[in-house]
Coordinates of C-alpha atoms and ligand atoms in Angstrom, one line a residue:
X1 CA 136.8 118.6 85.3
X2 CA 133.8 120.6 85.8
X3 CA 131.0 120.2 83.9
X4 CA 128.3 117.8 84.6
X5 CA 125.3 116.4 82.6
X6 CA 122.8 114.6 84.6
X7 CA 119.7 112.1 83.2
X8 CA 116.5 111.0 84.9
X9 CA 114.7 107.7 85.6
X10 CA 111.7 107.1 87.4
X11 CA 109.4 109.4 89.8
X12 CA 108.6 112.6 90.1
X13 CA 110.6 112.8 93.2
X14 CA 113.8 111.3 91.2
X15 CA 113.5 114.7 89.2
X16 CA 113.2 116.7 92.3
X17 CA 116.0 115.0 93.7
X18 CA 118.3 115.9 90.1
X19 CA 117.0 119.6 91.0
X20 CA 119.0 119.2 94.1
X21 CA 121.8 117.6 93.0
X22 CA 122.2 120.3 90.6
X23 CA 122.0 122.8 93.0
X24 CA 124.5 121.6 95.2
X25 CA 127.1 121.0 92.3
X26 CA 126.4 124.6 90.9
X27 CA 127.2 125.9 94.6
X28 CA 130.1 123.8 94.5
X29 CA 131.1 125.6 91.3
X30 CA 130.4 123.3 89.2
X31 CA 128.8 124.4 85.4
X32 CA 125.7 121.8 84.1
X33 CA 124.8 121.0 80.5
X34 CA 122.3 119.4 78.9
X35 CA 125.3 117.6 76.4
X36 CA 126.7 114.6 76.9
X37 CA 129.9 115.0 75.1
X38 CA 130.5 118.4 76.7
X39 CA 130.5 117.2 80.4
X40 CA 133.5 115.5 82.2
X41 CA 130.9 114.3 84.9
X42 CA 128.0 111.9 83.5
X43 CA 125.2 111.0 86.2
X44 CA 122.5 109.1 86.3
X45 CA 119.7 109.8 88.7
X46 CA 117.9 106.3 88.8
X47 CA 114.8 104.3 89.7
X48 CA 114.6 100.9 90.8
X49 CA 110.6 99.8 91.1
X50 CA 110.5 97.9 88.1
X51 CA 113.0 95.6 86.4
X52 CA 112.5 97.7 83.2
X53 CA 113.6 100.8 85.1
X54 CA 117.1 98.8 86.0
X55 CA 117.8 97.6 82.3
X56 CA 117.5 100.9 80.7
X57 CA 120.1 102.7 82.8
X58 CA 122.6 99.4 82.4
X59 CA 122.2 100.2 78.4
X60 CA 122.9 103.9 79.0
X61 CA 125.5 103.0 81.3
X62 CA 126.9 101.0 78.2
X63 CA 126.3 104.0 75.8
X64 CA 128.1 106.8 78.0
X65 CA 130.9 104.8 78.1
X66 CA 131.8 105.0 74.5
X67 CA 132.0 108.9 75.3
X68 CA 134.3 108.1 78.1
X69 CA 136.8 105.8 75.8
X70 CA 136.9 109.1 73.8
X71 CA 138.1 111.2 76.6
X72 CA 139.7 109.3 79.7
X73 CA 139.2 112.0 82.3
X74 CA 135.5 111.5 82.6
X75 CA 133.7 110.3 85.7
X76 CA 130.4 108.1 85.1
X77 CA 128.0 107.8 89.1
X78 CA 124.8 106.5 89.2
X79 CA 122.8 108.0 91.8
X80 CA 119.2 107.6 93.3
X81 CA 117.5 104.3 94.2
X82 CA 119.4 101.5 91.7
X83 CA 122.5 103.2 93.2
X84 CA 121.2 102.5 96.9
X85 CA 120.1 98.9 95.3
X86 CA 122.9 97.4 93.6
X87 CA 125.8 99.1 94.6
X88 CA 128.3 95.9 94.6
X89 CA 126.6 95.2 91.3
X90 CA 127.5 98.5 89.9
X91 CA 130.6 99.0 91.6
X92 CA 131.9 96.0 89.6
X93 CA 134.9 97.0 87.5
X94 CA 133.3 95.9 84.5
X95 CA 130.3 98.0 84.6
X96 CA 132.8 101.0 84.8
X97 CA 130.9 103.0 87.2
X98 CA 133.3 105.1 89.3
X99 CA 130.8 106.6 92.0
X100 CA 127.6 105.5 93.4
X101 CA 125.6 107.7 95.6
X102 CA 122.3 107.1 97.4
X103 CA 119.1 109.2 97.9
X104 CA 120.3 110.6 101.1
X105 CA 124.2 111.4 100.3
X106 CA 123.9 113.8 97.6
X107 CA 125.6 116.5 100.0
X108 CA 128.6 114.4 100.1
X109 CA 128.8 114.5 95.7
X110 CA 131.9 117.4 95.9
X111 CA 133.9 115.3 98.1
X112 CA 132.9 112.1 96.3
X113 CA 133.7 114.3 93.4
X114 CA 136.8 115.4 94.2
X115 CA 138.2 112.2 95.7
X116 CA 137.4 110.4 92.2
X117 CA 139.9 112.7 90.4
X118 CA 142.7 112.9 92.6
X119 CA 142.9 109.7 94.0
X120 CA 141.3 107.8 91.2
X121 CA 139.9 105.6 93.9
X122 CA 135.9 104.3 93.4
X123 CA 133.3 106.2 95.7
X124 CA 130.1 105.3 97.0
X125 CA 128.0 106.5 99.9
X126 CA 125.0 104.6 100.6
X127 CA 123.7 105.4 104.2
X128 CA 120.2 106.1 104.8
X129 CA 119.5 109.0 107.2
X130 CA 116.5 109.3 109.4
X131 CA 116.8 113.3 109.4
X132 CA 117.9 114.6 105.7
X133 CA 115.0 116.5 103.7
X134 CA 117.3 119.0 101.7
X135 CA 115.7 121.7 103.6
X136 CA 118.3 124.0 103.7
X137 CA 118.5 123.4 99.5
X138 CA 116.4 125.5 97.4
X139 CA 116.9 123.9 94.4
X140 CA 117.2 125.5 90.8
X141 CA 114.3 125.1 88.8
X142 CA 113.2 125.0 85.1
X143 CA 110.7 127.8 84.2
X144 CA 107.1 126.4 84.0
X145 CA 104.0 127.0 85.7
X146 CA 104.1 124.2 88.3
X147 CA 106.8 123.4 90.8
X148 CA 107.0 120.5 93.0
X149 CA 108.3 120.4 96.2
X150 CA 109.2 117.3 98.4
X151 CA 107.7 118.1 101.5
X152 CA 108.8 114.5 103.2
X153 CA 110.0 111.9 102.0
X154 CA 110.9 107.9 102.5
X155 CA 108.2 105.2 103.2
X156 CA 107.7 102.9 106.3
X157 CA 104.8 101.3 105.0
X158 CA 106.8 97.9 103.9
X159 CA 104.1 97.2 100.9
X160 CA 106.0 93.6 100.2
X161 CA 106.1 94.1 96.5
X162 CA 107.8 97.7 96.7
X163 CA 111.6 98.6 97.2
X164 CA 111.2 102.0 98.3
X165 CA 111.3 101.5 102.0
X166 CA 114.5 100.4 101.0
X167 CA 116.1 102.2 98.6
X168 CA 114.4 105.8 100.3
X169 CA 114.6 104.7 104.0
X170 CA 112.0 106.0 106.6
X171 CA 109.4 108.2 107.0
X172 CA 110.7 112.3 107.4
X173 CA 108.7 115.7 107.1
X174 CA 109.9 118.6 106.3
X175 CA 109.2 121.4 109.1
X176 CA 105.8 123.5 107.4
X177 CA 107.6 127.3 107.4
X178 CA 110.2 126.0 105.7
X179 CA 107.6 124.3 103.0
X180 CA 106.0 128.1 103.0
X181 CA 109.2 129.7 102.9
X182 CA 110.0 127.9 99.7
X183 CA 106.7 127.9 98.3
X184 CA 106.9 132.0 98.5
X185 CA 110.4 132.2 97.1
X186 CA 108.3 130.2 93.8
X187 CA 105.7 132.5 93.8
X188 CA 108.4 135.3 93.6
X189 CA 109.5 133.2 90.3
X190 CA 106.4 133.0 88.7
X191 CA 105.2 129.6 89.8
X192 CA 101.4 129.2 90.2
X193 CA 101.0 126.1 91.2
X194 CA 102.8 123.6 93.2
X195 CA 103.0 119.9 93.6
X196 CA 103.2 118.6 97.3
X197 CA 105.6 115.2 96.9
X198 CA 106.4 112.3 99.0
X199 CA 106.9 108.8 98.8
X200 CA 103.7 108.5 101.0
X201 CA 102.8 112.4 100.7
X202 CA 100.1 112.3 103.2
X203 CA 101.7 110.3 106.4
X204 CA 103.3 113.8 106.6
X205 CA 103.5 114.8 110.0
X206 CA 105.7 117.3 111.8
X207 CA 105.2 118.2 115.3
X208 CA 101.2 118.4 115.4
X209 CA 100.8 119.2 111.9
X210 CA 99.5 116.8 109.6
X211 CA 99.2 117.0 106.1
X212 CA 95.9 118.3 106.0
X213 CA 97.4 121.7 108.2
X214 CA 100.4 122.0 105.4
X215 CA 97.6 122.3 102.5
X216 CA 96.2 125.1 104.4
X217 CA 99.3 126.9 105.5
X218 CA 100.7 126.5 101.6
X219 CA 97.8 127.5 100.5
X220 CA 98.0 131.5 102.2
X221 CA 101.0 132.1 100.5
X222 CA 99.7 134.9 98.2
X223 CA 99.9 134.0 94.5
X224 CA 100.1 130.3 94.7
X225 CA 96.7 129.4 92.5
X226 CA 96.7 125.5 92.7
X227 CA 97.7 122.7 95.0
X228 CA 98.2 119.2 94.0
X229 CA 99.9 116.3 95.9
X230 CA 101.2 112.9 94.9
X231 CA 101.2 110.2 95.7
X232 CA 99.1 109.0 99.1
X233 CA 98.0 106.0 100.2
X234 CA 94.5 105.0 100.9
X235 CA 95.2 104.6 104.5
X236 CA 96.0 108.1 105.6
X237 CA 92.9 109.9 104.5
X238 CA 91.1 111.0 107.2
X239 CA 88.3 113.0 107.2
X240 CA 89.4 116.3 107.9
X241 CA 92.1 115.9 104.5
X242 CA 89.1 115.3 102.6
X243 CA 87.0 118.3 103.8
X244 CA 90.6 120.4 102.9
X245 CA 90.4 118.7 99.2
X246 CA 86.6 119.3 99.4
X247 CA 86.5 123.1 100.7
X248 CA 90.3 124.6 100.3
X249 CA 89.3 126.5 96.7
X250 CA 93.6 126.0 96.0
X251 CA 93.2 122.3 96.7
X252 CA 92.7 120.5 93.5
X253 CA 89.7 118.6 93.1
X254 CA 91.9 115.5 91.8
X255 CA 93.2 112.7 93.8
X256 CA 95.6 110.2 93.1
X257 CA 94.5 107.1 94.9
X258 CA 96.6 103.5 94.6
X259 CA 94.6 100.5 94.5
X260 CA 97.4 98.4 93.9
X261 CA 94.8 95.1 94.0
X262 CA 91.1 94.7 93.9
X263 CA 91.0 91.6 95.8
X264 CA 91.5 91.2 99.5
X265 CA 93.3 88.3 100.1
X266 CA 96.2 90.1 97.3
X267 CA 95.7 93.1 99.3
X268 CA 96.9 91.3 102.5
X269 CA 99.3 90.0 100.9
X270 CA 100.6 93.2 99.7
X271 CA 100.3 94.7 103.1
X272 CA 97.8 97.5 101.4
X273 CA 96.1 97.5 105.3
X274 CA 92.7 98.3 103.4
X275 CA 90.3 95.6 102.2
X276 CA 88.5 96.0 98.6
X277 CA 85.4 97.2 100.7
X278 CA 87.2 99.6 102.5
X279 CA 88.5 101.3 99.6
X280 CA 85.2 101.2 97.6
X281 CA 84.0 103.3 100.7
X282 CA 86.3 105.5 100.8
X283 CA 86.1 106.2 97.2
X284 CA 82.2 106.8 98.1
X285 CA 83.0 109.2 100.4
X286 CA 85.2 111.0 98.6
X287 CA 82.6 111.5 95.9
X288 CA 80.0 112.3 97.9
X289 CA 82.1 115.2 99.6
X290 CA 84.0 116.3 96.6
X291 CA 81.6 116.8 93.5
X292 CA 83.4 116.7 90.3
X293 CA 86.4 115.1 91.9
X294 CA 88.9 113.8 89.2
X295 CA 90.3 109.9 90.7
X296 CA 93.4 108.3 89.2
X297 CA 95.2 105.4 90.1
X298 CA 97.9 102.7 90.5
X299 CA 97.1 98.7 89.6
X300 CA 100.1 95.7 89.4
X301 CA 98.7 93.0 87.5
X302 CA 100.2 89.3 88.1
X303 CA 101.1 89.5 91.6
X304 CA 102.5 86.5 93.2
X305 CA 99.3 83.8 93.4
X306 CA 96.9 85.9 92.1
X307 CA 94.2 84.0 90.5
X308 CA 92.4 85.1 86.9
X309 CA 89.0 85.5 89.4
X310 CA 91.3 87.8 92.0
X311 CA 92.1 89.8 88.8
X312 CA 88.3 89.7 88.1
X313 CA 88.0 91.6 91.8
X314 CA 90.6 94.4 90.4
X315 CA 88.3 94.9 87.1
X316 CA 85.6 94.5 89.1
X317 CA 87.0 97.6 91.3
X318 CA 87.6 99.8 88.2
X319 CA 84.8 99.4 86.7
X320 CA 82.7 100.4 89.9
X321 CA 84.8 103.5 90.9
X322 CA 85.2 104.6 87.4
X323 CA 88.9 106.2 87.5
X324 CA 89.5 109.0 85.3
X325 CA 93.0 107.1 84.4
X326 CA 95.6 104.5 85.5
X327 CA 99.1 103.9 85.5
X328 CA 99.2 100.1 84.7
X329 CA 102.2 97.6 85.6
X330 CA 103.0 94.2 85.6
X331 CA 104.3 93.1 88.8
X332 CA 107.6 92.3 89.2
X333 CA 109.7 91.1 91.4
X334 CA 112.3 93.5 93.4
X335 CA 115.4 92.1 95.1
X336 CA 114.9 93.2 99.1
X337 CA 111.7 93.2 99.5
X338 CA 109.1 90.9 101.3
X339 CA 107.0 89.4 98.5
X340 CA 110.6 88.2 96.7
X341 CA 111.6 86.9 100.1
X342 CA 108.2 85.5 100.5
X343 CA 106.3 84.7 97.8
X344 CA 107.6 83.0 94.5
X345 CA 106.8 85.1 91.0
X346 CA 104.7 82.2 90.0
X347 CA 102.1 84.1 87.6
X348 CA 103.8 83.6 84.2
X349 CA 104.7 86.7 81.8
X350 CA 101.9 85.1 79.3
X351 CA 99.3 85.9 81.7
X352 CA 100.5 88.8 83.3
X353 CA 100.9 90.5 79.7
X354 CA 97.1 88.9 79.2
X355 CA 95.8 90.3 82.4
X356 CA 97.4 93.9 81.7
X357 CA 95.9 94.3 78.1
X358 CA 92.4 93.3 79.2
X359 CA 92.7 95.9 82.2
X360 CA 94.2 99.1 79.7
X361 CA 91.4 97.9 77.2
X362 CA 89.0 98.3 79.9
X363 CA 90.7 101.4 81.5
X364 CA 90.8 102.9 78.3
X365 CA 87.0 103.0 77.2
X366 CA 86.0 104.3 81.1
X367 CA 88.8 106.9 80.1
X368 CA 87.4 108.2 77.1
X369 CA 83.4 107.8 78.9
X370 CA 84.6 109.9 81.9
X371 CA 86.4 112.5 79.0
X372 CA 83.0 112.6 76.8
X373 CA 81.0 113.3 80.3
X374 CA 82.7 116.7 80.2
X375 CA 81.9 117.6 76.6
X376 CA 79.7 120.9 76.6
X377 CA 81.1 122.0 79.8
X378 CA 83.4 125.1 80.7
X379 CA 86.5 124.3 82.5
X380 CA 89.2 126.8 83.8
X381 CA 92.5 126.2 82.3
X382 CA 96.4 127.1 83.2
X383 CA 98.2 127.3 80.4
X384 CA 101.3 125.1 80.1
X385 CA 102.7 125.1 76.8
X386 CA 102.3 124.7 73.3
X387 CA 100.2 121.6 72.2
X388 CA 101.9 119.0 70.2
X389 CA 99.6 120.0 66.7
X390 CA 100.9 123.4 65.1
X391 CA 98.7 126.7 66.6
X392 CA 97.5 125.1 69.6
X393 CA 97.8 125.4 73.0
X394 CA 98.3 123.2 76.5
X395 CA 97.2 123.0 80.0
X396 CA 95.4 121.4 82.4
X397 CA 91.7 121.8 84.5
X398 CA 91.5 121.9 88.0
X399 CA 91.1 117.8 87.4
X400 CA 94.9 117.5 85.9
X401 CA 93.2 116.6 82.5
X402 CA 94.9 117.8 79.5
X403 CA 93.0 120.7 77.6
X404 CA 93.9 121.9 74.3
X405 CA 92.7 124.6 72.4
X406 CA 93.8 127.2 69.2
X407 CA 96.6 129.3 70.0
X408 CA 95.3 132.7 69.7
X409 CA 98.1 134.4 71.6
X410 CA 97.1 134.0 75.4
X411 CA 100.2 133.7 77.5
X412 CA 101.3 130.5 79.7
X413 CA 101.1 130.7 83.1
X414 CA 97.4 132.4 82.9
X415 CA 94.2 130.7 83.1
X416 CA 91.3 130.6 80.7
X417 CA 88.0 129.5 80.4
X418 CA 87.3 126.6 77.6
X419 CA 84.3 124.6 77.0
X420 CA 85.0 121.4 75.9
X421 CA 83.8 120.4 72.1
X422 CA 85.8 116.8 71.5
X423 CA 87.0 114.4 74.3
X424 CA 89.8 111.6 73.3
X425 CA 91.0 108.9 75.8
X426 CA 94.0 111.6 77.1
X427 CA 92.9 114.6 75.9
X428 CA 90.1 116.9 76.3
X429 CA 90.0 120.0 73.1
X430 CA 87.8 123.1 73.3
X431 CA 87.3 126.7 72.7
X432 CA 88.2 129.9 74.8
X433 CA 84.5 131.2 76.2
Ligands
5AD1 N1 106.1 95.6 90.4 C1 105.2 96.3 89.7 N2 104.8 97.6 90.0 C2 105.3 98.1 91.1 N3 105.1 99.3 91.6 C3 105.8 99.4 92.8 N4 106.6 98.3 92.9 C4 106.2 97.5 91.9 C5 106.6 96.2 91.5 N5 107.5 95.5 92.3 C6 104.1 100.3 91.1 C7 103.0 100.5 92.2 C8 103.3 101.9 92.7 C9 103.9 102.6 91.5 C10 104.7 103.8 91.7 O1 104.7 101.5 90.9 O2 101.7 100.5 91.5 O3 102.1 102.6 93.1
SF4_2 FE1 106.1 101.6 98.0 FE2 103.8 101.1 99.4 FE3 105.6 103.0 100.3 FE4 104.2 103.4 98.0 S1 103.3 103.2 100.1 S2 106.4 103.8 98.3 S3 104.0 101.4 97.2 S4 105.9 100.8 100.2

């Protein structure tokens, strides 16, 4: 009973987390693979912000277990935020899930583990702890050019439409030497740069450093080229975090700024703390300190009373500040938190889907005008990969735009200078200079 297959939903900090888990098995002497069929342990590392997030992994759920009518022996856990959700719901002897395992319990998996097998009893462990950051884990990593690294992680900022405060439990840093210390063991591997993660990246504070300080210390370690972070919230950017995006040459001149809502009275309502002025100023600012900054963001449509002029508000916003892309959703309703507690999902489906294709329509053409603003000029490039087209190359600018180019032997992991001939919505294609 010893090998285990795991599968990701959801964030960036969900495929940390499986990074983790993995490690902690493999110490545990457990062996990984990347089949289904080969593993006697089938996890699921899952998400639970949108509906469409749950409904996939009940259909996998439903998939797996024809593998496991195959072959008796094999355990099926869901881990990760749904686990931490809906554990009665999954625990149900129907759904045929024989371990469920929240965010903070993945140390217990080996006992859980063993427990399962030899007394064929169901396992979950569910608490939320205010101390656990995985610390002392250095987890295994795929070869690549960046590596992320959760530097704190739960939420306490309650926005009512959002489980994660929930599922992910309060607000913990990670103490900075031991970010450094793991940022040099990935410079010892190859990694260039690194991806600063948290649920609310920059409310990270430990001791008197803030996250500002942790950009700075990270950014010494010898070898690390570029520093990005995701994802923050508008109401932790002080001044002196700007200045470090402005003037730290390893801080990445992109930021990834939720708006959520263009319209204040939503905003209240979501608990956002930040008026549409407020973040319209902010935005200003940023620009003004940070030339060429790259701005990307997060927007629910259909938010409980919203009205089609309060939607308005949120074009109105993206059309002023100009975002070089969006991630787009329709909102919907999570069990747990305040909106479904409070507010009744009364905008219907018709015109939430009609509110979100106006807004990508939109969001698409200032996409492509920000992309063609860039045509003509020379942008430095780490390479990433191969390109999806045949003889090309990836990687990304400083701005976390996607640059391709012909393949003419340069090796990942370096940077190159390209000049940009073509821009599409996504993609920006040029020649090596
Ligand atoms: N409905 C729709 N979108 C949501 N998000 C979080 N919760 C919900 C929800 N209940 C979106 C937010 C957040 C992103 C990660 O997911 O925009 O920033
Ligand atoms: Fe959810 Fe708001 Fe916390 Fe982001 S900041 S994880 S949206 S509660």
């Amino acid at each position: 009973m010893r090998k285990v297959y795991i599968e990701t939903y959801g964030c960036q900090m969900n495929e940390y987390d499986t990074e983790i888990v993995k490690t902690i098995l493999k110490q545990n002497n457990y062996d990984l693979t990347e089949q289904p069929e080969e593993a006697q342990i089938l996890f699921l590392n899952t998400c639970s912000v949108r509906e469409n997030a749950h409904q996939k992994v009940y259909q996998r759920i439903n998939t797996l277990k024809q593998l496991r009518k195959k072959e008796k022996k094999r355990v099926m856990g869901v881990l990760g935020c749904m686990a931490q959700n809906l554990r009665d719901e999954l625990l149900d002897e129907k759904v045929g899930v024989d371990l469920v395992a929240g965010p903070d319990s993945y140390k217990k998996l080996p006992a859980m583990l063993e427990s399962v097998v030899q007394d064929d009893a169901r396992q979950y462990a569910l608490s939320l702890s205010e101390y656990e950051t995985y610390s002392d884990i250095f987890p295994v990593r795929e070869e690549g050019v960046n590596s992320w690294i959760a530097v704190m992680r739960g939420c306490d900022n309650f926005c009512t439409f959002c489980v994660v405060p929930y599922t992910r439990g309060r607000e913990r840093s990670r103490d900075p030497l031991n970010v450094v210390d793991e940022v040099k063991r990935l410079t010892d591997q190859g990694f260039k740069q690194i991806t600063l993660l948290g649920q609310n990246v920059n409310s990270y504070q430990y001791g008197t450093s803030d996250f500002a300080d942790l950009i700075n210390e990270v950014s010494k370690v010898d070898g690390i080229e570029r520093i990005r972070f995701t994802s923050p919230h508008p109401k932790d950017f002080p001044q002196k975090l700007i200045e470090t995006v402005a003037n730290n040459p390893k801080a990445c001149r992109h930021i990834h700024l939720p708006l959520q809502a263009g319209n204040t009275r939503i905003l209240d309502m979501m608990n956002r703390t930040y008026t549409k002025e407020d973040f319209l100023h902010l935005v200003d600012y940023m620009k003004e300190r940070i030339p060429d900054l790259a701005l990307t963001t997060d927007i629910i449509v259909g938010f409980p009373t919203e009205t089609e002029s309060e939607y308005q508000d949120t074009l109105d916003v993206i059309r002023t500040v100009e975002f070089d892309s969006a991630f787009m959703f329709k909102y919907s309703e999570r069990k747990q938190t305040i909106a479904s507690r409070k507010y009744p999902d009364d905008v219907s489906e018709e015109e939430k889907t009609s509110r979100i294709t106006r807004l990508v329509e939109l969001q698409r053409n200032i996409s492509l005008k920000r992309n063609q603003q860039h045509i003509g000029k020379v942008f430095s490039v780490l390479i990433e990969g191969k390109a999806k087209k045949d003889g090309q190359l990836m990687g990304r600018n400083d701005g976390n735009k996607i640059v391709v180019f012909a393949d003419t032997g340069q090796k990942i992991g370096e940077f190159i200078n390209i000049k940009i001939t073509t821009a599409s919505t996504n993609t920006l294609i040029g020649e090596v200079v």
